[in-house]
mmCIF file of C-alpha atoms in Angstrom:
data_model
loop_
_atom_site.group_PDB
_atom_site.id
_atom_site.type_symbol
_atom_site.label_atom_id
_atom_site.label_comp_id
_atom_site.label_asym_id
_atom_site.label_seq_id
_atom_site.Cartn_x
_atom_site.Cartn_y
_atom_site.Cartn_z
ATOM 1 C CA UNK A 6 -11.739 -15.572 -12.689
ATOM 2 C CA UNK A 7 -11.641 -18.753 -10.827
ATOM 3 C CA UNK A 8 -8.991 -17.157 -8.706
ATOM 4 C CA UNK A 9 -11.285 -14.350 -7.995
ATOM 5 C CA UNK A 10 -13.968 -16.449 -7.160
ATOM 6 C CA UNK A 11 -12.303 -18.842 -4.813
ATOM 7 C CA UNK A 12 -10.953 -15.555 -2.604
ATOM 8 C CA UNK A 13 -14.116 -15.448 -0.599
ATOM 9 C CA UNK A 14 -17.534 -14.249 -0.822
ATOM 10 C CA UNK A 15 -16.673 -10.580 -2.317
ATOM 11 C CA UNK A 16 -14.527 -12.239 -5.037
ATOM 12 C CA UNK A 17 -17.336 -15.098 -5.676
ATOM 13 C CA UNK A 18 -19.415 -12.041 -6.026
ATOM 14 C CA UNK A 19 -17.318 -10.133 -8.321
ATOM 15 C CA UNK A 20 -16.715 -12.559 -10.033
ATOM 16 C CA UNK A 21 -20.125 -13.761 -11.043
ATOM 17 C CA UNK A 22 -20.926 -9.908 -12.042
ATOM 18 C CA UNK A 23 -18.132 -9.613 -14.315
ATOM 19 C CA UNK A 24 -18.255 -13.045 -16.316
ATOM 20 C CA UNK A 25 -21.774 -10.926 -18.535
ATOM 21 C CA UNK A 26 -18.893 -7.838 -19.248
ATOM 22 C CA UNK A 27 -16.063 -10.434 -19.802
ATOM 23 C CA UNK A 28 -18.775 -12.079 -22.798
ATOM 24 C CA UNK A 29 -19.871 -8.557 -23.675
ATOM 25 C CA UNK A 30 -16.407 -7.467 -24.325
ATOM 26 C CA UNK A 31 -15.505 -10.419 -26.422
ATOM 27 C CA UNK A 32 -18.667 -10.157 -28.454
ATOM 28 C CA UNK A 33 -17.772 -6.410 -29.109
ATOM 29 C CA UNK A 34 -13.716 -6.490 -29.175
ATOM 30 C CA UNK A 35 -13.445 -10.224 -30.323
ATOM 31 C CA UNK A 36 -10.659 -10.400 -27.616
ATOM 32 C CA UNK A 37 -11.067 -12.550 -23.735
ATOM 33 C CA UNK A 38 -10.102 -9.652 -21.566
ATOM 34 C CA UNK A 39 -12.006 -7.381 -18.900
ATOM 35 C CA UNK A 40 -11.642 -3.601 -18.404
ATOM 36 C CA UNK A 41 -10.981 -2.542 -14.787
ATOM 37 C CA UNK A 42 -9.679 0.585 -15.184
ATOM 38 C CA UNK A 43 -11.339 1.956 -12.296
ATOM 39 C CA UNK A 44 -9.941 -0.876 -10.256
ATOM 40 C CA UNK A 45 -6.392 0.030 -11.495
ATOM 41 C CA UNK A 46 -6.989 3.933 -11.030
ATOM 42 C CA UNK A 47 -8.187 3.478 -7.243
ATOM 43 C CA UNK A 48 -5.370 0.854 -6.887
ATOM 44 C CA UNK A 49 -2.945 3.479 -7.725
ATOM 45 C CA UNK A 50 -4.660 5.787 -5.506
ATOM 46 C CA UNK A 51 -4.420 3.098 -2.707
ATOM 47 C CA UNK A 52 -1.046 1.462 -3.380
ATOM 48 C CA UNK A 53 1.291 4.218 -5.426
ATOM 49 C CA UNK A 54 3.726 2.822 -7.864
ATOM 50 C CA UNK A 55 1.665 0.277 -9.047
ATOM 51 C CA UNK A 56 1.236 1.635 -12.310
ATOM 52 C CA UNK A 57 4.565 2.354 -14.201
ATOM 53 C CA UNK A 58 4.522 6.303 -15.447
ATOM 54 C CA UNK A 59 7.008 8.114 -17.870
ATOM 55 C CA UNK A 60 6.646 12.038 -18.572
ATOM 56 C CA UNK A 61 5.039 13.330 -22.147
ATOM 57 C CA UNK A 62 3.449 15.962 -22.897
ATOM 58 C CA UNK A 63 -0.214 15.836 -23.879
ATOM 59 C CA UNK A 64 -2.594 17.477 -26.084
ATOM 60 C CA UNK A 65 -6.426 17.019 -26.908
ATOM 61 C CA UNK A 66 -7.795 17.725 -30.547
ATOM 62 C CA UNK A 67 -10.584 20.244 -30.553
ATOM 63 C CA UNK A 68 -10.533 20.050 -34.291
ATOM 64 C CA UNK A 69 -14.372 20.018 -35.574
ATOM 65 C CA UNK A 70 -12.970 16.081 -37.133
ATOM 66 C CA UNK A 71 -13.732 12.910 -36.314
ATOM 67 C CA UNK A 72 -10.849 12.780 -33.624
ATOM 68 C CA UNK A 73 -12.341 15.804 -31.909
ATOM 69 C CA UNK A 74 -11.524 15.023 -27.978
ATOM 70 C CA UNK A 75 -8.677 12.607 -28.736
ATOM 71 C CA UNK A 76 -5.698 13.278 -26.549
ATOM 72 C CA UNK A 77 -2.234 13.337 -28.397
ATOM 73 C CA UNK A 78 1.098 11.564 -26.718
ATOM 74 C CA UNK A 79 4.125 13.009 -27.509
ATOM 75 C CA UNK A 80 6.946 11.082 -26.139
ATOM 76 C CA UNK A 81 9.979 12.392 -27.758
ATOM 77 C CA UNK A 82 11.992 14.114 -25.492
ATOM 78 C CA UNK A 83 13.331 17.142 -27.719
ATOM 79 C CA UNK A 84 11.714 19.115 -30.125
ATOM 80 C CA UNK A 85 12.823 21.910 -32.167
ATOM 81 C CA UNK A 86 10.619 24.760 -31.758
ATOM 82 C CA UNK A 87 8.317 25.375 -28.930
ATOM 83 C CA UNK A 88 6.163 21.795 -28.010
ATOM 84 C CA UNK A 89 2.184 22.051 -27.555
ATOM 85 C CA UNK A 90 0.506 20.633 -24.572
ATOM 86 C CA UNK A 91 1.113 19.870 -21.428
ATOM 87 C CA UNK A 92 4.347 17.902 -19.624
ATOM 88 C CA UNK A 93 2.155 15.368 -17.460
ATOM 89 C CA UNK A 94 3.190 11.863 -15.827
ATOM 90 C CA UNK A 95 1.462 9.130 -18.555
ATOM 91 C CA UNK A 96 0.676 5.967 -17.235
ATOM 92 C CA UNK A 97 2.382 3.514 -19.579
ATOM 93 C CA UNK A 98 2.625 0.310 -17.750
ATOM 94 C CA UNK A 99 0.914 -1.789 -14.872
ATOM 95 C CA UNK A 100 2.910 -4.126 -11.957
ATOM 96 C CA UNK A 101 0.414 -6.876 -13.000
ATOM 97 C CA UNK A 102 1.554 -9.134 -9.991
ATOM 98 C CA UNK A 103 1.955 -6.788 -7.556
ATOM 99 C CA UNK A 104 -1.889 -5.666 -8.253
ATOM 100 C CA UNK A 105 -2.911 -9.007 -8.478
ATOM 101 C CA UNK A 106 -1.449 -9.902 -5.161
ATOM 102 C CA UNK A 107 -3.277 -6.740 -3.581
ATOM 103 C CA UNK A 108 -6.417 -6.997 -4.730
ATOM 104 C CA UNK A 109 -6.549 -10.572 -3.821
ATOM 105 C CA UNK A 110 -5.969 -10.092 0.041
ATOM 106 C CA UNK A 111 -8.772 -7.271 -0.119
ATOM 107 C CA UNK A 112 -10.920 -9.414 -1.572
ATOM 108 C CA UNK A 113 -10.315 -12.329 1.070
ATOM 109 C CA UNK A 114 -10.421 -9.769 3.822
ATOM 110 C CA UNK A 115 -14.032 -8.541 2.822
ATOM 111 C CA UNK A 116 -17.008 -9.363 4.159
ATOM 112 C CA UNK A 117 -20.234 -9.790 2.989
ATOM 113 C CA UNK A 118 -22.738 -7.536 3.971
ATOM 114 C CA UNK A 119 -24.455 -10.101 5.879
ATOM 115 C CA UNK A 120 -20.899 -10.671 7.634
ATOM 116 C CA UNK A 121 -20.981 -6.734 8.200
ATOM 117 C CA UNK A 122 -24.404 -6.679 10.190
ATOM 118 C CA UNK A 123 -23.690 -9.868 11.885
ATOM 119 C CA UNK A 124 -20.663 -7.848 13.350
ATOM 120 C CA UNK A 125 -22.470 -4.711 14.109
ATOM 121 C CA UNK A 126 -24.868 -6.932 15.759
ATOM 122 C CA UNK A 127 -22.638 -8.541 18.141
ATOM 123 C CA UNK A 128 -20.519 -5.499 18.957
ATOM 124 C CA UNK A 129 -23.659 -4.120 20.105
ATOM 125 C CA UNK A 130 -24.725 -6.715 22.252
ATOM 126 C CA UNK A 131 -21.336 -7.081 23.865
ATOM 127 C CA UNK A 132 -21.556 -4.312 27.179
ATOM 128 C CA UNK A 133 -18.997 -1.432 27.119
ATOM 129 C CA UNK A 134 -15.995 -2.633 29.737
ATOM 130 C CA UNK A 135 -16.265 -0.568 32.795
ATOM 131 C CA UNK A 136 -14.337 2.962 32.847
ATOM 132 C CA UNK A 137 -11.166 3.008 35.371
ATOM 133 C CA UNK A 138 -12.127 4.276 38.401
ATOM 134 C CA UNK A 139 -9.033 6.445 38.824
ATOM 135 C CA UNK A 140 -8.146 8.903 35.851
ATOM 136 C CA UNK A 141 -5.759 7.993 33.635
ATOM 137 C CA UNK A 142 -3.291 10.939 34.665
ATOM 138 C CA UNK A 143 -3.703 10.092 38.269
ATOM 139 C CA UNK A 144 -2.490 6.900 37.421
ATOM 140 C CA UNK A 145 0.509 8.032 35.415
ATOM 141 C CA UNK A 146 1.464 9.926 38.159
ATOM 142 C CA UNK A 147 0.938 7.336 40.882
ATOM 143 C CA UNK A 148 2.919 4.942 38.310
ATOM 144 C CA UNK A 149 0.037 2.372 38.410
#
């Protein structure tokens, strides 16, 4: 967190919203972690390969049970009869650094939305330069 919080105002930010979830989730789990899988499913979106994949096929129980909903792995790769589900790529591991190190430089690279404005503000106040008197294919053609 500290990490987060020194990469600029977005991280300071962040960082202050998610230290209530990081105490709610040891209250409830009894374990100092944070869940960001939304971060990590728009990170693979973003940057592909960060998450390590292997193919299974899938199932979900629509038993009337207790485990109604719950979607079966199966990760053996022969079976003897015909296998249920569906062959689908599984994420089964993250590249922890190479998120880390994303993340990170989009968080430093952020700006605040007071930052944004200030921006907006000054590109509007700045006057458009003047347009070229000559077209540019005249001056392609006259090689200016």
């Amino acid at each position: 967190m500290a990490t987060l919080a020194a990469s600029g105002a977005v991280g300071t930010s962040l960082a202050a919203l998610a230290a209530g979830n990081w105490a709610l989730y040891k209250r409830i789990l009894g374990q100092d972690l944070l869940a960001i899988h939304d971060l990590i499913a728009v990170a693979e979106a973003v940057w592909p390969g960060t998450l390590r994949t292997q193919t299974m096929r899938i199932d979900v129980e629509n038993g009337h049970g207790p485990a109604r909903g719950t979607i079966l792995r199966d990760r053996r790769r022969y079976h003897d009869g015909p296998a249920a589900g569906r062959e689908v790529e599984v994420a089964v591991g993250l590249r922890t650094a190479s998120l880390h190190d994303h993340v990170l430089a989009q968080f430093a690279a952020a700006h605040t939305p007071e930052q944004n404005r200030a921006e907006e503000t000054w590109k509007l106040s700045r006057p458009d330069p003047p347009l070229p008197s000559t077209p540019p294919s005249a001056m392609a053609k006259s090689g200016e």
